[in-house]
Coordinates of C-alpha atoms in Angstrom, one line a residue:
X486 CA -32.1 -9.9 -8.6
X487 CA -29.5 -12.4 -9.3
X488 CA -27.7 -13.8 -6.2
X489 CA -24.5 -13.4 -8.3
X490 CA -25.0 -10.0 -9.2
X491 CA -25.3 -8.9 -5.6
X492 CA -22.6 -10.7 -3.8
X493 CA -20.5 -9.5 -6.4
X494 CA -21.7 -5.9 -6.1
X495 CA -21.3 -6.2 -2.5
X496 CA -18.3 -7.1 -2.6
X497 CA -17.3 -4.3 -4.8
X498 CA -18.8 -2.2 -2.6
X499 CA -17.3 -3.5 0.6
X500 CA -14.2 -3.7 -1.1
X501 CA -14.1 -0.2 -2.0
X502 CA -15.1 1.0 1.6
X503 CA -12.0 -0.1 2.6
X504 CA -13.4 -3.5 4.4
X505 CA -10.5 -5.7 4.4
X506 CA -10.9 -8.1 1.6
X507 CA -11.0 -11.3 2.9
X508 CA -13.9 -10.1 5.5
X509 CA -15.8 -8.2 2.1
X510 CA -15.6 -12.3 0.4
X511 CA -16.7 -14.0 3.5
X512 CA -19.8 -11.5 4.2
X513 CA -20.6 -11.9 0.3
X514 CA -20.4 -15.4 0.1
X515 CA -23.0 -15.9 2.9
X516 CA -25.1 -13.2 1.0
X517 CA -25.0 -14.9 -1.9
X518 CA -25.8 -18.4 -0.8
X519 CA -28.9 -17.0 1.0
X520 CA -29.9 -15.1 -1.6
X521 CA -29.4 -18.4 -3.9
X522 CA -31.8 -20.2 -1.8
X523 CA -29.1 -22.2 0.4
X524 CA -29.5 -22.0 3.7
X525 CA -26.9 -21.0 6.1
X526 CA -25.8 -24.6 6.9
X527 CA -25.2 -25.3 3.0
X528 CA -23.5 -21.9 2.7
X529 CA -21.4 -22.5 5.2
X530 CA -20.8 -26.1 3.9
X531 CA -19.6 -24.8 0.4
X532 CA -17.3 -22.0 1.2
X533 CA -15.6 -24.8 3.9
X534 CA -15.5 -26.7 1.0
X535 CA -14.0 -24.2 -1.4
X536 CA -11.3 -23.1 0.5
X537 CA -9.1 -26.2 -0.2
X538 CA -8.9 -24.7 -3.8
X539 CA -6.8 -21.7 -2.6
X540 CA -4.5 -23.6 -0.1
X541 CA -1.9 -24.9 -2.7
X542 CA -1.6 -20.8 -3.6
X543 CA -1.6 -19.5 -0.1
X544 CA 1.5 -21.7 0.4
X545 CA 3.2 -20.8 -2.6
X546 CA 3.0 -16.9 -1.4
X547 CA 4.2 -18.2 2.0
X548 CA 7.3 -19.8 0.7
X549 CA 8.0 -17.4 -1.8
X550 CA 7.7 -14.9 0.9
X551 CA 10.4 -16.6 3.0
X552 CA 12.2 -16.9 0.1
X553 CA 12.2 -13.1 -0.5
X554 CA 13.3 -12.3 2.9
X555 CA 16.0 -14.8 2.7
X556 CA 17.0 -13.3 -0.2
X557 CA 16.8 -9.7 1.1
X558 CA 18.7 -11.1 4.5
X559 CA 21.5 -12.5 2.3
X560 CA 22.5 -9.0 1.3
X561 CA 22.5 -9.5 -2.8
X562 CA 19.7 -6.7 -3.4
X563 CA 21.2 -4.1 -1.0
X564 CA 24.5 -5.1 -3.0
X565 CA 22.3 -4.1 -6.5
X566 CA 21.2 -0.7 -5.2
X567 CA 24.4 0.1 -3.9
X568 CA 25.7 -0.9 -7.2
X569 CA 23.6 1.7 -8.6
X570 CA 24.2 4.3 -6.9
X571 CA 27.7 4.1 -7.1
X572 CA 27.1 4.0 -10.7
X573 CA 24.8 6.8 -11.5
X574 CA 26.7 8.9 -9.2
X575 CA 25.1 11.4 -6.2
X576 CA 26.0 14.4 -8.3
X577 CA 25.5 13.3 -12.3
X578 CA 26.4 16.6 -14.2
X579 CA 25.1 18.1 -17.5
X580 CA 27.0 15.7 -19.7
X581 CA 26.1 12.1 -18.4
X582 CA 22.5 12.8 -17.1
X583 CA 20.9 11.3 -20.0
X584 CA 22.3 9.0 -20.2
X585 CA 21.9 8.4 -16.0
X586 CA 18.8 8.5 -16.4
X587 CA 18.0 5.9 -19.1
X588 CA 20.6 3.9 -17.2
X589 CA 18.5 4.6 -13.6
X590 CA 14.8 3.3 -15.2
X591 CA 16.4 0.4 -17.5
X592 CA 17.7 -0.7 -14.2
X593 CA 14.3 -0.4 -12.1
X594 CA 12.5 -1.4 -14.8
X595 CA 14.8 -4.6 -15.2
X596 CA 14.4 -5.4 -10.9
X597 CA 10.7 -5.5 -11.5
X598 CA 11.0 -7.5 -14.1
X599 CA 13.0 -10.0 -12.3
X600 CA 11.5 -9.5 -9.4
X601 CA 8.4 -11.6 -10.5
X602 CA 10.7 -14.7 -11.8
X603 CA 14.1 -14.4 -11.8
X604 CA 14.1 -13.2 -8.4
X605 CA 11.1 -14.1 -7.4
X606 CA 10.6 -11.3 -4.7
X607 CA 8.1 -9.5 -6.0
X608 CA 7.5 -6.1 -3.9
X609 CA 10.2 -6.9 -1.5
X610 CA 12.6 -5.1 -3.8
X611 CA 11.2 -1.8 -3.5
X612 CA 11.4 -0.4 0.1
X613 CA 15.4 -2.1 -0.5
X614 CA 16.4 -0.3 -3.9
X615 CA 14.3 2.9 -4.4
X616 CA 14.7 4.6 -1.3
X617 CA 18.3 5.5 -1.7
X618 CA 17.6 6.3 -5.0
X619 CA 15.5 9.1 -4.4
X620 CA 18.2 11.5 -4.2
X621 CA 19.2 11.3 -7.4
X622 CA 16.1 10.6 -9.0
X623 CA 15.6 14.5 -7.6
X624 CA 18.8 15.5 -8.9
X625 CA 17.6 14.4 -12.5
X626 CA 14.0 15.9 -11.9
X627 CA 13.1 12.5 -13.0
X628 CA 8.9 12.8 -13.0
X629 CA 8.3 9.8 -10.1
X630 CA 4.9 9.3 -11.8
X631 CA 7.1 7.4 -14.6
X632 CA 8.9 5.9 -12.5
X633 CA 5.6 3.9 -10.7
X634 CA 4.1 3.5 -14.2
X635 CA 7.3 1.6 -14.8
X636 CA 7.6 -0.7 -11.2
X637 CA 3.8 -1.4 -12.2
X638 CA 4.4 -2.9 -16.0
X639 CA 7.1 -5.0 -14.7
X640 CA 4.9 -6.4 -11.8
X641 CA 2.1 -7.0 -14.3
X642 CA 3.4 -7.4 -17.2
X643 CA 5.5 -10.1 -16.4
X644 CA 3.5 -12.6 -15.2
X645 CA 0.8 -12.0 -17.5
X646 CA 2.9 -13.6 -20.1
X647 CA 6.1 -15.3 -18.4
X648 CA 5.2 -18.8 -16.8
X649 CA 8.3 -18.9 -14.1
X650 CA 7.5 -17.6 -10.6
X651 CA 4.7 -15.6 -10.2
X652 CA 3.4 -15.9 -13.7
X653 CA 3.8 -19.7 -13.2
X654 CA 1.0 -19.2 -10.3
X655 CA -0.8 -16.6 -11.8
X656 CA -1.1 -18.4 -15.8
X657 CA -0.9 -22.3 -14.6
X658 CA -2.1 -22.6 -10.8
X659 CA -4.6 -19.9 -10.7
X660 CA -6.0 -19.2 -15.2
X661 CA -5.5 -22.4 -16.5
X662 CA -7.2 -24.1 -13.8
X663 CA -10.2 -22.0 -12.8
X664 CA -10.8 -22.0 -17.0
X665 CA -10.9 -26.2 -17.2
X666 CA -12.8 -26.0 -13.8
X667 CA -15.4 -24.0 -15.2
X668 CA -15.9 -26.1 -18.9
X669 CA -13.2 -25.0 -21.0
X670 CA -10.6 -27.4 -22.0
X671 CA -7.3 -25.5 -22.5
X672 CA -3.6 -26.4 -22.1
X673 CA -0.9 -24.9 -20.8
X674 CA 0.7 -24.1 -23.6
X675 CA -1.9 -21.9 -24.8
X676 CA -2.1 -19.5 -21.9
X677 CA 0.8 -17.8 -22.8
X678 CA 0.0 -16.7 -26.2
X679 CA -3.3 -15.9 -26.1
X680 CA -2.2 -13.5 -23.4
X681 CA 0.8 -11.6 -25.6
X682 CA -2.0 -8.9 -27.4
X683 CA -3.2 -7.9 -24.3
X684 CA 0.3 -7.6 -23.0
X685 CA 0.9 -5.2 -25.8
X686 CA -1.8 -2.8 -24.3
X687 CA 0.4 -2.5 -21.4
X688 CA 3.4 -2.1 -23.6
X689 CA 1.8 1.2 -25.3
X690 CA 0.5 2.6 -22.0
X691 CA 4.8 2.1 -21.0
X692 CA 5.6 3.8 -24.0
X693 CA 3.1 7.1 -23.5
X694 CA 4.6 7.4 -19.9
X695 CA 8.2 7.6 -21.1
X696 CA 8.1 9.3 -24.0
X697 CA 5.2 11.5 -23.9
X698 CA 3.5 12.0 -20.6
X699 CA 6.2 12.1 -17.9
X700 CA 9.1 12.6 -20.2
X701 CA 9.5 16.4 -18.9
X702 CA 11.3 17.0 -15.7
X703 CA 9.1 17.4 -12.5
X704 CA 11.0 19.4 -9.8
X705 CA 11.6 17.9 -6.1
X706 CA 13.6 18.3 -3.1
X707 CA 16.6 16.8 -2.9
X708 CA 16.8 15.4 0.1
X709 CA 18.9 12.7 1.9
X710 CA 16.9 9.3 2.9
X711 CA 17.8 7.5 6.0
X712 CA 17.5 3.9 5.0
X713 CA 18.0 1.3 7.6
X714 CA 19.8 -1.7 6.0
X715 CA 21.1 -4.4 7.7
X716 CA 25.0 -4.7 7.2
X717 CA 25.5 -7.5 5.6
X718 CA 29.1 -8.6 4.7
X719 CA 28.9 -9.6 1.0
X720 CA 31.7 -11.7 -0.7
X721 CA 32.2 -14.1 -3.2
X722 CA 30.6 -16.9 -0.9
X723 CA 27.5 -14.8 -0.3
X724 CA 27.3 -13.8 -4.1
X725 CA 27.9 -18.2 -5.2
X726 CA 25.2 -18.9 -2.9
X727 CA 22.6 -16.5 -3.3
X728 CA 23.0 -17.1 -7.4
X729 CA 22.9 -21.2 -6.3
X730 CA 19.7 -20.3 -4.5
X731 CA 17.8 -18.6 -7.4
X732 CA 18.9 -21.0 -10.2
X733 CA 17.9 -24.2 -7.8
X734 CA 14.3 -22.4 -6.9
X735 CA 13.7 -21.8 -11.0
X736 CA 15.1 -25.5 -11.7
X737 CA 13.2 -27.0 -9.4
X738 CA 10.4 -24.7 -9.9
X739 CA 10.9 -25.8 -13.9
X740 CA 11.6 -29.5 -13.4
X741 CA 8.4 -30.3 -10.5
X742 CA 5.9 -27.6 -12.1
X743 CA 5.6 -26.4 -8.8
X744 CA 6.6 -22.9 -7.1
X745 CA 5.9 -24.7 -3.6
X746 CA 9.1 -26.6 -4.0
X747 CA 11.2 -24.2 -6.0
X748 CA 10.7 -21.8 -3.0
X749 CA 11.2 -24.2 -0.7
X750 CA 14.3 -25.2 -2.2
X751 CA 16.0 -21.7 -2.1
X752 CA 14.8 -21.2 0.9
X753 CA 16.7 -24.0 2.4
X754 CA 19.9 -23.4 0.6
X755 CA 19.5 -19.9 2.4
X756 CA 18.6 -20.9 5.9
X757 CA 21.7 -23.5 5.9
X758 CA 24.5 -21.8 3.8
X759 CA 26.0 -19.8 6.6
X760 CA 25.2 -16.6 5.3
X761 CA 22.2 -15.5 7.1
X762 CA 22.8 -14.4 10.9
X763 CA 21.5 -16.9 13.6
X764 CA 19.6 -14.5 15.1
X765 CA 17.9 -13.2 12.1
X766 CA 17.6 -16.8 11.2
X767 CA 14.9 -17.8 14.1
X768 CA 12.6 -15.2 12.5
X769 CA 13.0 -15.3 8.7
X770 CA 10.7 -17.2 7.3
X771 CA 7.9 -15.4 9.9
X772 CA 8.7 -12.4 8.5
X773 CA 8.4 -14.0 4.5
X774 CA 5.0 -15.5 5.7
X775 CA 4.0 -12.1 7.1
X776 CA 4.8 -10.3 4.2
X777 CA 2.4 -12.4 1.6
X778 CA 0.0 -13.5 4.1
X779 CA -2.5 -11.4 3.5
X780 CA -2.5 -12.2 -0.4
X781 CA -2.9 -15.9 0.7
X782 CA -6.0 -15.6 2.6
X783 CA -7.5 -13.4 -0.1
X784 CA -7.0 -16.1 -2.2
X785 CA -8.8 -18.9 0.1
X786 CA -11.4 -16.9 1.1
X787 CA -11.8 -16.0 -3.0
X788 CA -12.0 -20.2 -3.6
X789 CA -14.7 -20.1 -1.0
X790 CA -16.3 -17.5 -2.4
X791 CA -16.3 -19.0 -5.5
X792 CA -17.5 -22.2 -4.3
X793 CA -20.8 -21.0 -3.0
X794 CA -21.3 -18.8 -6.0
X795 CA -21.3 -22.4 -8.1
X796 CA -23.2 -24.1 -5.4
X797 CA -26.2 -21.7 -5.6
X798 CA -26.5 -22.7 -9.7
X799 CA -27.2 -19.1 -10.4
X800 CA -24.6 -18.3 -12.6
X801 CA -26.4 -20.7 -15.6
X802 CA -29.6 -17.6 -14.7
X803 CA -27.1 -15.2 -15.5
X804 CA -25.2 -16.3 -18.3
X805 CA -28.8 -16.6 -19.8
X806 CA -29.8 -13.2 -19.1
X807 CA -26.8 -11.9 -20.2
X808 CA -27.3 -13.5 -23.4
X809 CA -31.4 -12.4 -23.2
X810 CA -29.8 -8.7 -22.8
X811 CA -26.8 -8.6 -25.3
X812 CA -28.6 -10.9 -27.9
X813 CA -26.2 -12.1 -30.7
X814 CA -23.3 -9.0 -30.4
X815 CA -20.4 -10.5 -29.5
X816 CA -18.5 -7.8 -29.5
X817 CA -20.8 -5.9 -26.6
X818 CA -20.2 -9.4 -24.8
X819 CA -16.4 -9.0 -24.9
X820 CA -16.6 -5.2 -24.1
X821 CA -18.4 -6.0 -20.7
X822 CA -17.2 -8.6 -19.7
X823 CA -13.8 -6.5 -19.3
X824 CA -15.3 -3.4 -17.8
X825 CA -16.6 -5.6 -15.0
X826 CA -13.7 -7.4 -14.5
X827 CA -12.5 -4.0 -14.1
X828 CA -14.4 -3.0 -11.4
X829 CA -14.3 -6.5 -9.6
X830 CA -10.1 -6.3 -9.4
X831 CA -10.5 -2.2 -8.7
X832 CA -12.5 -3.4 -5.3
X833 CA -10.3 -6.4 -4.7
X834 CA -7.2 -5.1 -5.4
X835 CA -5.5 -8.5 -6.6
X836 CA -6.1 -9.9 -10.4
X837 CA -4.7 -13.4 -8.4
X838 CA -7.6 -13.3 -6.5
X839 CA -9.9 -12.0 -9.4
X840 CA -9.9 -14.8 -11.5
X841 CA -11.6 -17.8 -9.3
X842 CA -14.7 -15.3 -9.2
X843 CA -15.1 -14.3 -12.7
X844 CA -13.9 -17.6 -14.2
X845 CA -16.8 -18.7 -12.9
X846 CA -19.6 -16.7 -14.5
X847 CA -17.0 -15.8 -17.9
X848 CA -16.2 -19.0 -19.3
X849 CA -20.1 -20.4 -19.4
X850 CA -21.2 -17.1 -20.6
X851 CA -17.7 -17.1 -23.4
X852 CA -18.7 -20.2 -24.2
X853 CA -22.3 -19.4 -25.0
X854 CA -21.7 -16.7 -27.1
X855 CA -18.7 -19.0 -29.1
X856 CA -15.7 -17.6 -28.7
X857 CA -12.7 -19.6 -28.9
X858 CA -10.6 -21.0 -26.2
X859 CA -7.6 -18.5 -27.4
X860 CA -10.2 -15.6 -26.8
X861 CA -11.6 -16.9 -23.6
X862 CA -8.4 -17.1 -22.0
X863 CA -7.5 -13.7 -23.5
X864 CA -11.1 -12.4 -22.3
X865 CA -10.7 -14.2 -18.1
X866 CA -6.9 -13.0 -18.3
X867 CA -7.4 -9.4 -19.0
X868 CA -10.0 -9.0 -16.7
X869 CA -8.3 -10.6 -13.7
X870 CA -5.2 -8.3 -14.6
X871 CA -7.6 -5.4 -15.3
X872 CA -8.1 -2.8 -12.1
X873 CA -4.7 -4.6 -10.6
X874 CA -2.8 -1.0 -11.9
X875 CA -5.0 1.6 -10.6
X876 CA -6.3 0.2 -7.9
X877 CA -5.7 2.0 -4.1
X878 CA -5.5 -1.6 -2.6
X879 CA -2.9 -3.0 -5.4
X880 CA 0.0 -4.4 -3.9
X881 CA 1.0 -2.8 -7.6
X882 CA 0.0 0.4 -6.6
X883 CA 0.8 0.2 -2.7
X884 CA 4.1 -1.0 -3.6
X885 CA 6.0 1.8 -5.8
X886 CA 4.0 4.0 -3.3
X887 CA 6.1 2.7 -0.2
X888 CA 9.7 3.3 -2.0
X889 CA 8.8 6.7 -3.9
X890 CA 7.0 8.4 -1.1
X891 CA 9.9 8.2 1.7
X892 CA 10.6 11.2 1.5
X893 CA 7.2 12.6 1.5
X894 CA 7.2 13.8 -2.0
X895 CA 4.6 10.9 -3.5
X896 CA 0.9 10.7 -2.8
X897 CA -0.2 7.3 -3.7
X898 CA -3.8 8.3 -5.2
X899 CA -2.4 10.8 -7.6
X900 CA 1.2 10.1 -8.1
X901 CA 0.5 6.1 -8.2
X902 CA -2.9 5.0 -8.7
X903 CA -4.1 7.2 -11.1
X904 CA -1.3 7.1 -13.2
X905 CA -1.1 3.9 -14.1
X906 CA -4.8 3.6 -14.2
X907 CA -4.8 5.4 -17.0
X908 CA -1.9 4.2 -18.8
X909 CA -2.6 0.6 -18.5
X910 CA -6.5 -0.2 -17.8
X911 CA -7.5 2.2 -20.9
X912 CA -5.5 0.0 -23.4
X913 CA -5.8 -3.0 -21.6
X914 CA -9.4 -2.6 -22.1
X915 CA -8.7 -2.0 -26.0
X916 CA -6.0 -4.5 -26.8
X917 CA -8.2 -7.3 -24.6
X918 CA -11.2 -6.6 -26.9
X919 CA -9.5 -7.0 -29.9
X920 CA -8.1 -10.0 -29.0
X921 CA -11.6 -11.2 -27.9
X922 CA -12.4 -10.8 -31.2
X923 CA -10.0 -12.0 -33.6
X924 CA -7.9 -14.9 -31.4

């Protein structure tokens, strides 16, 4: 069998045991360059040499992780939920709760959003805003099923088609440059647009969750939640500067093409404002690095991965045997091509990590059957981003989890994962086809 095949199927399968994933690449990568006919010094030789490709995104989770705890240390998105709270009210009565509650999801929707770019946080923001919300999100009866179906669009959503923060790593640092690495010759501007139809998949699975799905009320006790803040004295100085902090990390993020430096930048402007304790000041940017480390060594251990999955020149066997078994039907291509990209991101739990593995068996095996460099990067895209809602190891899954269940009233498998498995994966799986097959 082909080594590819079943590194990749052990990897799955390791994966889905619950293996930590960086231990689940490692073990596959030496399978697979055995099974390739390397032996274990030019295994070992190859991964070393492929983990250089993931360093430049392992440090821009670091720094954007210290930038995120900076930010949450400065007091600005305890100052947001607060804000909403006081807004929406502990007790909304009969005659504003609609309109509370459009007002409650436009606003979590909106932090998601941002949380990916504009404040490029990512899921920081939850255990800060949505625990104090969960009082009157019981009040409303508000389904919280809908309310993780919409934390997970604007996580994936967003930087599946915005190039600024973490859609700047995940369409130009990680797509773009795992396609070109693997034969296609794409630029940057095209990245973007060929991802918008598939976008639109996660657009209708949004829609069926709020209007028809979750749209009636889901009863749940109303209790208080204890949420230890840090009291953080906010003022017009703290405001100025945290707003001068985001706007320099986009600028600079903008201006050197890099999120390295953009973080870096806020991240100083944060540590020597003032505005940040000296105490909590020793440990903040530990704390950032902690929180995104474990993305960043999935990533380098993915690059090795990837690396002695090139090295062992099986994937040219399998892009012919594909082709052998699918003959001329390009649309069959297209159709399983996703479904395993599917099931690759399901066991990984991280599209970022993803797309340096399929990349590399995809874009020969696109290119072979002719489709276009709009429909390749449509094809790699959607099946990176595939699996990332739905799966139980998604930071996009584990994430709304950690905010909606403090309380004890959310179980992550069926009031999170399969949820938005369903409302996004099915038509991500349709809209991706079709543009396969008409970009």
């Amino acid at each position: 069998m082909n080594a590819v095949v079943i590194a990749v199927t052990l990897m799955l399968a390791l994966s889905l045991m619950r293996v930590n994933v960086v231990i689940a690449l490692t073990v596959s990568a030496l399978v697979a360059g055995l099974v390739g006919g390397l032996d274990i010094h030019q295994t070992i030789a190859a991964f070393n040499d492929g983990l250089g490709g993931g360093a430049q995104i392992a440090l821009s989770y670091a720094l954007l992780g210290a930038f995120a705890a900076a930010l949450s240390h400065s007091g600005l998105t305890t100052l947001i939920s607060h804000n909403i709270i006081k807004k929406v009210g502990k007790e909304p009565n009969s005659t504003n709760t609609l309109v509370v509650r459009w007002l409650l999801l436009v606003s979590i929707l909106l932090m998601a959003i941002s949380s990916q770019n504009i404040l490029p946080i990512h899921i920081a923001f939850i255990p800060i805003l949505i625990p104090p919300l969960l009082h009157v999100l019981s009040k409303l009866q508000i389904d919280r099923r809908l309310v993780a179906c919409i934390i997970t669009f604007g996580l994936v959503t967003t930087y599946m088609i915005l190039p600024i923060g973490f859609g700047g790593i995940f369409l130009n640092d990680i797509l773009l440059a795992n396609l070109n690495n693997n034969g296609l010759e794409a630029v940057k501007e095209q990245i973007p647009t060929a991802m918008l139809l598939p976008a639109l998949g996660m657009i209708t699975g949004l829609l069926t969750a709020v209007f028809i799905t979750y749209r009636k009320p889901r009863i749940y006790e109303a209790k208080d939640i204890e949420v230890e803040q840090e009291a953080v004295g906010i003022n017009k100085k703290t405001i100025v500067i945290s707003l001068v902090a985001i706007v320099a990390t986009l600028v600079v993020q903008l201006q050197t093409d890099s999120m390295i430096f953009g973080a870096l930048t806020g991240f100083i402007i944060f540590r020597f404002s003032g505005i940040i304790k000296p105490d909590v000041r020793q440990d903040m940017f530990n704390q950032g690095v902690l929180m995104m480390a474990n993305i960043g060594f999935i990533m380098i251990a993915a690059a090795g991965f990837a690396a002695v999955v090139k090295s062992t020149g099986e994937v040219g066997t399998l892009v012919t045997s594909l082709g052998d078994i699918i003959g001329d039907n390009k649309a069959l291509a297209a159709l399983l091509m996703l479904i395993v990209g599917l099931l690759i991101t399901m066991g990984i739990g991280s599209s970022f990590s993803t797309i340096p593995i399929i990349a590399t068996i995809y874009v020969p095996l696109a290119l072979t059957f002719g489709f276009s460099v709009a429909a390749t990067i449509a094809l790699v895209g959607t099946a990176a981003a595939l699996g990332d809602a739905g799966s139980p190891a998604s930071d996009s899954t584990l994430g709304p989890t950690a905010g909606l269940n403090a309380d004890g009233q959310h179980d992550h498998i069926r009031d999170s994962v399969i949820p938005t498995f369903i409302h996004y994966n099915i038509p991500l799986i349709g809209f991706g086809w079709i543009a396969a097959m008409v970009l």
